[in-house]
Tab-separated table of C-alpha atoms and ligand atoms in Angstrom:
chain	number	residue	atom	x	y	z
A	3	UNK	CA	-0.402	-0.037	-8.941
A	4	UNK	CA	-2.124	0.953	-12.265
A	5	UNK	CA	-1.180	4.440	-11.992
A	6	UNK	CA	1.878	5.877	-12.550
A	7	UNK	CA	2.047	7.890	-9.074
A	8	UNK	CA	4.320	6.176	-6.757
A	9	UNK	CA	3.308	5.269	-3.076
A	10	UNK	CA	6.993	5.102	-1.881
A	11	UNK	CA	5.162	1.798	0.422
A	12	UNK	CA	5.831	-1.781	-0.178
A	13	UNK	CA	4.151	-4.951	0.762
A	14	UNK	CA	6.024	-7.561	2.230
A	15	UNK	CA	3.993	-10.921	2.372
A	16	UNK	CA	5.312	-13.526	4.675
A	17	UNK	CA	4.324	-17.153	6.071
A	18	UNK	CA	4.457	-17.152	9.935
A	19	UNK	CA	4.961	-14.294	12.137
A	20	UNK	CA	5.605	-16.232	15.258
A	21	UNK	CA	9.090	-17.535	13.806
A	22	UNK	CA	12.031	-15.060	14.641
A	23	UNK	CA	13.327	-16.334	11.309
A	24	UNK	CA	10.520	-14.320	9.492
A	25	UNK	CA	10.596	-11.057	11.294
A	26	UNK	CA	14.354	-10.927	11.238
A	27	UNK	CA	14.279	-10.945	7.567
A	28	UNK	CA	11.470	-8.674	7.658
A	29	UNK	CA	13.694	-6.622	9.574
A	30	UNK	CA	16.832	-6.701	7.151
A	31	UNK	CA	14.177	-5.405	4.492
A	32	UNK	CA	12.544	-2.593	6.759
A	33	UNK	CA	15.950	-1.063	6.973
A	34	UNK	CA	17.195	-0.965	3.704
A	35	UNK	CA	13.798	0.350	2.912
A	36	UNK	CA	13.795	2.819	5.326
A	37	UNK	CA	17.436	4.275	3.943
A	38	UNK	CA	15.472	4.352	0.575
A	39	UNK	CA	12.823	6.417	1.931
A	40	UNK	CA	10.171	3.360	1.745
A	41	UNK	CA	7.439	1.886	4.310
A	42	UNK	CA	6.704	-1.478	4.466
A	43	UNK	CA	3.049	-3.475	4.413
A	44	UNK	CA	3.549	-6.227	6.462
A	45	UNK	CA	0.917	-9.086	5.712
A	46	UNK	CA	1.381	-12.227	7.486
A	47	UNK	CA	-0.299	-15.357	5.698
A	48	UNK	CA	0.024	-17.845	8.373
A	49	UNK	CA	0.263	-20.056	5.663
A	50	UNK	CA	-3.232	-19.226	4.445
A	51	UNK	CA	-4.297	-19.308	1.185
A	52	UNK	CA	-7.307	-17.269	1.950
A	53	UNK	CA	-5.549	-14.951	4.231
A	54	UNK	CA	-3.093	-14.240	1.093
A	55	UNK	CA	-5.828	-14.057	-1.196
A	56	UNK	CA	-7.136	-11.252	1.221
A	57	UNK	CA	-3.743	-9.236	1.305
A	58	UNK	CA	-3.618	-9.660	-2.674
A	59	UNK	CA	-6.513	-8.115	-3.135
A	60	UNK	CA	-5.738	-4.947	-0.755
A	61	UNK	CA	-2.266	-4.996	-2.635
A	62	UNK	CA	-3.970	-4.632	-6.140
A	63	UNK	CA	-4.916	-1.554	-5.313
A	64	UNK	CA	-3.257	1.693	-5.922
A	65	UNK	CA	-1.757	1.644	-1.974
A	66	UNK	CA	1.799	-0.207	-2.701
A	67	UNK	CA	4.349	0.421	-5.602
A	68	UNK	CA	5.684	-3.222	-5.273
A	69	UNK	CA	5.788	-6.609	-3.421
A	70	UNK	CA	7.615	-9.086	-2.129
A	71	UNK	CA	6.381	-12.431	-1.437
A	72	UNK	CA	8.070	-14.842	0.787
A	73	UNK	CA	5.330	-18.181	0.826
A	74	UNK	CA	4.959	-21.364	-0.675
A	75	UNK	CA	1.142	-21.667	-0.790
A	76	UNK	CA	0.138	-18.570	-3.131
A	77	UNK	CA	-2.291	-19.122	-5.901
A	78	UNK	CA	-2.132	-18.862	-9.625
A	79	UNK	CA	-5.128	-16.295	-9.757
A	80	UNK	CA	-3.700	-14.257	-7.003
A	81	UNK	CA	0.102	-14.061	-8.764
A	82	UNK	CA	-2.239	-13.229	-11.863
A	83	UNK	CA	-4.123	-10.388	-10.360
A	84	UNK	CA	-1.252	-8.950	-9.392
A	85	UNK	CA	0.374	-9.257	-12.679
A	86	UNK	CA	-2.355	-7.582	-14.195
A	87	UNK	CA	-2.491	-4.559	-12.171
A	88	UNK	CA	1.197	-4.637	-13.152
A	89	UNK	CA	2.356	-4.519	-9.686
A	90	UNK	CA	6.112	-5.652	-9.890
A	91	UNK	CA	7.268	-8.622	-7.880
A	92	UNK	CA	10.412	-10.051	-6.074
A	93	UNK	CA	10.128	-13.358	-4.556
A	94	UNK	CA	12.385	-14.625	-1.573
A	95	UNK	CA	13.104	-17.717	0.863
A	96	UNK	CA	10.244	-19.705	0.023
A	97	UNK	CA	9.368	-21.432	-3.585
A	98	UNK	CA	6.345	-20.917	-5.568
A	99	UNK	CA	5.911	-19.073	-9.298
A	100	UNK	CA	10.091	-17.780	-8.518
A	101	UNK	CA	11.102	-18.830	-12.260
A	102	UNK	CA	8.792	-16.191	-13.459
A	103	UNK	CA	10.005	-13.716	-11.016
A	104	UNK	CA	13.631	-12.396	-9.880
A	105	UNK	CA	14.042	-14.846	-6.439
A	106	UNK	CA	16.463	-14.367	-3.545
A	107	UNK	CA	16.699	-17.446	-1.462
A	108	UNK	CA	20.128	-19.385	-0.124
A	109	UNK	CA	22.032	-22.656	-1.468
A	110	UNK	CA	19.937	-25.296	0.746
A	111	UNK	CA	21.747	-28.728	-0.810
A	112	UNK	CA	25.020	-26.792	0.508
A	113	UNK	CA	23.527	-26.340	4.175
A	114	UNK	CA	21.984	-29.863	4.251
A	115	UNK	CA	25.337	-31.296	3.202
A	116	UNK	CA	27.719	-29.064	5.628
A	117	UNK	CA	25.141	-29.729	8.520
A	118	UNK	CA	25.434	-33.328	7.823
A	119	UNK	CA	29.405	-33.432	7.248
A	120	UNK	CA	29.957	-31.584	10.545
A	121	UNK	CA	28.134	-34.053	12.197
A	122	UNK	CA	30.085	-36.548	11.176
A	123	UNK	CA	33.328	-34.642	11.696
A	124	UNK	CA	32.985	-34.480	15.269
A	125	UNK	CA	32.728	-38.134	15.486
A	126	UNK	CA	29.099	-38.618	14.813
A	127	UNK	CA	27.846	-42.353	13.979
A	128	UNK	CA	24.070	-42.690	13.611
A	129	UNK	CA	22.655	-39.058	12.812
A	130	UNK	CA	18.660	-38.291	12.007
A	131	UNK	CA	17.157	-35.161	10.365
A	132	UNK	CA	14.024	-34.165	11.017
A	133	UNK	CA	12.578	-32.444	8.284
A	134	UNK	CA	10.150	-29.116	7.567
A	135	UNK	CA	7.028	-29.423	6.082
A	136	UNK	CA	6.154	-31.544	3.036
A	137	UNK	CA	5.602	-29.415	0.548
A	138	UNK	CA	8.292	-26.752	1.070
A	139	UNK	CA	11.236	-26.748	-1.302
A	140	UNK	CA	13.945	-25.419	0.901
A	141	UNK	CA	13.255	-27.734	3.376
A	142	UNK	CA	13.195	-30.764	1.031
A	143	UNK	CA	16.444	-29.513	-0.544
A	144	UNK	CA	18.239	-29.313	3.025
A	145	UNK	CA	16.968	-32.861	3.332
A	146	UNK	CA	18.889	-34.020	-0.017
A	147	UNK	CA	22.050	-32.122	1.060
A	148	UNK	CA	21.411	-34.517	4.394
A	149	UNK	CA	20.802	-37.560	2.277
A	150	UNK	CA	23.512	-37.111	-0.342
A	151	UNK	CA	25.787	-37.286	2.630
A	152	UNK	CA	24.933	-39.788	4.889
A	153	UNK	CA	22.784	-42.359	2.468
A	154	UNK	CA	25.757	-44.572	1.842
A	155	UNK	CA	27.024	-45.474	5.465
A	156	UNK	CA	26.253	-48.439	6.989
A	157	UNK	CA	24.164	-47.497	9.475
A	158	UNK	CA	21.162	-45.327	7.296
A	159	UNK	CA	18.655	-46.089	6.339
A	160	UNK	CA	14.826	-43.879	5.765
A	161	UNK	CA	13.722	-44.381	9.656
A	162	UNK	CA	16.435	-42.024	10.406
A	163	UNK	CA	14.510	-39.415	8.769
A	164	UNK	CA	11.343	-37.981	10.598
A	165	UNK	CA	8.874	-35.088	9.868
A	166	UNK	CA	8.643	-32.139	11.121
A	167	UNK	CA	6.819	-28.822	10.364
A	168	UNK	CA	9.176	-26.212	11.521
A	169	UNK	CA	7.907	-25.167	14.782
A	170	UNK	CA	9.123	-26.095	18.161
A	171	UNK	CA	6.398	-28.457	18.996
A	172	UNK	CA	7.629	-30.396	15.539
A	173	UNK	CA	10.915	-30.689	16.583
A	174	UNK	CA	10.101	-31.320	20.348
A	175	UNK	CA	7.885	-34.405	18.966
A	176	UNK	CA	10.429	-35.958	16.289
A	177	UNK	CA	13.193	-36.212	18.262
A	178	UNK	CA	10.835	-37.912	20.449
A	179	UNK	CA	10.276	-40.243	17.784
A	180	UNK	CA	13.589	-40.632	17.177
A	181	UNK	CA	14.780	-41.282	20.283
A	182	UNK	CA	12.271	-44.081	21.044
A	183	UNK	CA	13.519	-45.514	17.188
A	184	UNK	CA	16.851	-45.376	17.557
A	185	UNK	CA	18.240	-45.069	21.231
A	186	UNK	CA	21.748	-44.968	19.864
A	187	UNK	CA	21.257	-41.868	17.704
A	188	UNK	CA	24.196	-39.452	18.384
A	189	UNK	CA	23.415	-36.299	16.216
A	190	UNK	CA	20.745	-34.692	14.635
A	191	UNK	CA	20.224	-32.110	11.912
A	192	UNK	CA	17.138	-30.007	12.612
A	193	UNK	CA	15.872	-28.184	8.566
A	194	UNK	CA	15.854	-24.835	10.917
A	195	UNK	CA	16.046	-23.624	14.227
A	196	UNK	CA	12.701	-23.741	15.980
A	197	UNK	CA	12.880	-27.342	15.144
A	198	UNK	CA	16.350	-27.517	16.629
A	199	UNK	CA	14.876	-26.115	19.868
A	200	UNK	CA	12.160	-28.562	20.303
A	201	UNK	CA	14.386	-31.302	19.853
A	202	UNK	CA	16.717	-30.046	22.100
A	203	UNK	CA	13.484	-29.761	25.403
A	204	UNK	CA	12.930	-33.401	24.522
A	205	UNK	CA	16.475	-34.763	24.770
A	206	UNK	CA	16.901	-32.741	27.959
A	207	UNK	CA	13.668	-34.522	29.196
A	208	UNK	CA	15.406	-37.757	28.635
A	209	UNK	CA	18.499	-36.641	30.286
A	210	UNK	CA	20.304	-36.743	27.379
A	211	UNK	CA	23.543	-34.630	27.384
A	212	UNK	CA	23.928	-32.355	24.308
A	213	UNK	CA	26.561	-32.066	22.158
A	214	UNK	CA	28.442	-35.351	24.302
A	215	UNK	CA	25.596	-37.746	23.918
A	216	UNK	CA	23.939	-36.005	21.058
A	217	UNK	CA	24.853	-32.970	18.835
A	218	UNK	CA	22.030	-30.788	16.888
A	219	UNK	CA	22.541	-28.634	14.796
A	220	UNK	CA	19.662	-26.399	12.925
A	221	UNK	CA	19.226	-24.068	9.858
A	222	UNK	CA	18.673	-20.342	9.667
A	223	UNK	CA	20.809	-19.040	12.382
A	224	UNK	CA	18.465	-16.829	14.380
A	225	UNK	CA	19.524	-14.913	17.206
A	226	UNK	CA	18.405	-16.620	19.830
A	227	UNK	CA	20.250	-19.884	19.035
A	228	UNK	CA	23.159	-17.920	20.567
A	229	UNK	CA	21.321	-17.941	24.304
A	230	UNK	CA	19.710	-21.227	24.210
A	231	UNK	CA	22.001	-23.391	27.433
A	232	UNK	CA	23.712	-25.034	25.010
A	233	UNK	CA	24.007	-22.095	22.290
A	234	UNK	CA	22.639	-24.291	19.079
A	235	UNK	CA	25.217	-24.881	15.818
A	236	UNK	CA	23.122	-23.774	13.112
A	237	UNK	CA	23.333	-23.097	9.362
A	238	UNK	CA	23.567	-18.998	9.038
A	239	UNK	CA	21.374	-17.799	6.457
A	240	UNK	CA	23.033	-14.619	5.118
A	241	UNK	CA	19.587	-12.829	6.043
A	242	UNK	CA	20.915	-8.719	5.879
A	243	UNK	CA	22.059	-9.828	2.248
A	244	UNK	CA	19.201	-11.522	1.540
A	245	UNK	CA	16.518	-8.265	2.243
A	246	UNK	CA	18.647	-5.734	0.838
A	247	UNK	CA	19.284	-7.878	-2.886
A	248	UNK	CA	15.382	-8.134	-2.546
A	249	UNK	CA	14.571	-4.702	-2.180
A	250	UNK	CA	17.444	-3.696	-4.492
A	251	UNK	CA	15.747	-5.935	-7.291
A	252	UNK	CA	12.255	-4.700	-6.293
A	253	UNK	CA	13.476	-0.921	-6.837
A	254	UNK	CA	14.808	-2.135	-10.029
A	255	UNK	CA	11.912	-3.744	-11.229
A	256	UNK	CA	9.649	-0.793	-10.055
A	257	UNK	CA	12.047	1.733	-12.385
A	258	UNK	CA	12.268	-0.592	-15.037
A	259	UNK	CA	9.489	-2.797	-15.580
A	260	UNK	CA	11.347	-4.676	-18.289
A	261	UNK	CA	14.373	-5.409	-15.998
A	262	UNK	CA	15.621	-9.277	-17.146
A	263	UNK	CA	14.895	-12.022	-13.829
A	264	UNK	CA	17.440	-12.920	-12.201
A	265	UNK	CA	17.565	-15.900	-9.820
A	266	UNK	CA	20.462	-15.634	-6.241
A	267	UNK	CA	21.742	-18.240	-4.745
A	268	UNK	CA	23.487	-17.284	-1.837
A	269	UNK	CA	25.619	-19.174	0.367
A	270	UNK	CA	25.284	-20.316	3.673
A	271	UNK	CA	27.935	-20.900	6.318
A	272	UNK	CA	28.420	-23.228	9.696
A	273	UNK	CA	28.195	-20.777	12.662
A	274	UNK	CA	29.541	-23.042	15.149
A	275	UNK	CA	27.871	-23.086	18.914
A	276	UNK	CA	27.822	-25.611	22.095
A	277	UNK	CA	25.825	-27.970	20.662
A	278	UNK	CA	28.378	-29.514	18.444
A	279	UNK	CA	31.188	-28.488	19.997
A	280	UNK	CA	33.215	-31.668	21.605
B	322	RIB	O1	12.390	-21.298	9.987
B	322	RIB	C1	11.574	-21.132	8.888
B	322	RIB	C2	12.096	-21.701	7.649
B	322	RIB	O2	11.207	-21.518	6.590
B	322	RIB	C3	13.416	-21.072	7.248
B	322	RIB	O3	14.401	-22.056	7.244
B	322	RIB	C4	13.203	-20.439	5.920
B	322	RIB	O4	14.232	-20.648	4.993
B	322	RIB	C5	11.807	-20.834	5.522
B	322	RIB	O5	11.562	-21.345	4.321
């Protein structure tokens, strides 16, 4: 805030709270906090841009010492009120203003391209994605890793690629799609895990045995993926790493308002489940 006096509370702004993927990492960052002495503002956009605009303006006051933003759909003027009541920033996960802010978010080409390269390692011939949301970087980089992999084999071509929105509905609906498409299909790569889910209710609904007659495989690696019947293969986002390098830059960035931005990659890894496993 624009005093000096320090609130030893912290916003953290994220997209959708109905996605274990969000309050898990919320969760990574509450703890660290907590060892730190620190309280968390939890304000969930819902993908709002008025709903964020709302929180930014309670966050401009003198309540929170810093914030970090995990969303895609934040506005220039509410980035720039918040710069000018000098509140100090950390972005994570999701894309939007991060090269003018220290970012934490994971290695997404990587996790499109293992997903993918699994797929095919367990004997996979014709395998679909179904994608996240348009306009949502990670997503669309997860798709590329996908692409880069697959785009040369005989079989591929653009109709094995369907949208999606990262809920379960999504998921539950493309695979639909892609079933009714391509009949053949024999894996799938889901751009997270709710998605993975959903697509996993419809193949069941068409008797479809998963991973014999079709693998899936997701992104994120919740916990629940491990007690879905099958357990779902999913790309592990490192997500304790992830909230304590946030809050660790956030602290810095409070104490030194000059601290240089810094941008982390981290890596993912294959945490292998039933649903690929043949
Ligand atoms: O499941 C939600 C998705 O949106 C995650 O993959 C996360 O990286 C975010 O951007």
């Amino acid at each position: 805030g624009l005093s000096n006096k320090k609130t030893k509370t912290i916003a953290l702004v994220i997209p959708v709270i109905n996605n274990p993927f969000f309050p898990e990492l919320a969760s990574s960052i509450e703890h660290i906090a907590h060892k730190y002495g620190y309280k968390i503002f939890l304000c969930n956009s819902d993908d709002s841009k008025e709903k964020l605009a709302d929180y930014i303006d309670t966050l401009t006051s003198n309540y929170i010492d810093g914030v970090i933003i995990n969303s895609h759909v934040v506005e220039r003027v509410d980035i720039d009120k918040l710069i000018q009541n000098k509140v100090p920033i950390v972005t994570i996960d999701r894309k939007h203003f991060e090269h003018e802010f220290t970012h934490v978010s994971v290695k997404n080409k990587d996790g499109g391209g293992i997903a993918a390269n699994h797929l095919l390692e367990i004997g996979c011939k014709r395998i679909g994605h179904i994608k996240g949301p348009e306009n949502e970087r990670n997503a669309t980089e997860r798709y590329w890793g996908y692409r880069t992999t697959v785009h040369k084999l005989d079989w591929y071509d653009q109709s094995y690629v369907v949208a999606g929105d990262f809920s379960v509905e999504g998921g539950y609906k493309a695979m639909k799609e892609l079933l009714i498409k391509h009949p053949t299909i024999d894996g799938v790569f889901a751009a997270n895990d709710l998605s993975a889910i959903g697509a996993m209710k419809a193949a069941y609904e068409w008797n479809i045995k998963i991973p014999d007659d079709l693998a899936i495989i997701g992104f994120d690696g919740i916990a629940m993926t491990k007690y879905m019947v099958p357990s779902i293969t999913t790309i592990q986002q490192p997500l304790q790493k992830m909230g304590k390098i946030a809050f660790e830059e956030l602290m810095n960035k409070i104490n030194n308002p000059d601290a240089k931005i810094k941008h982390h990659e981290l890596d993912v890894s294959l945490m292998l489940q039933e649903s690929t496993l043949r």
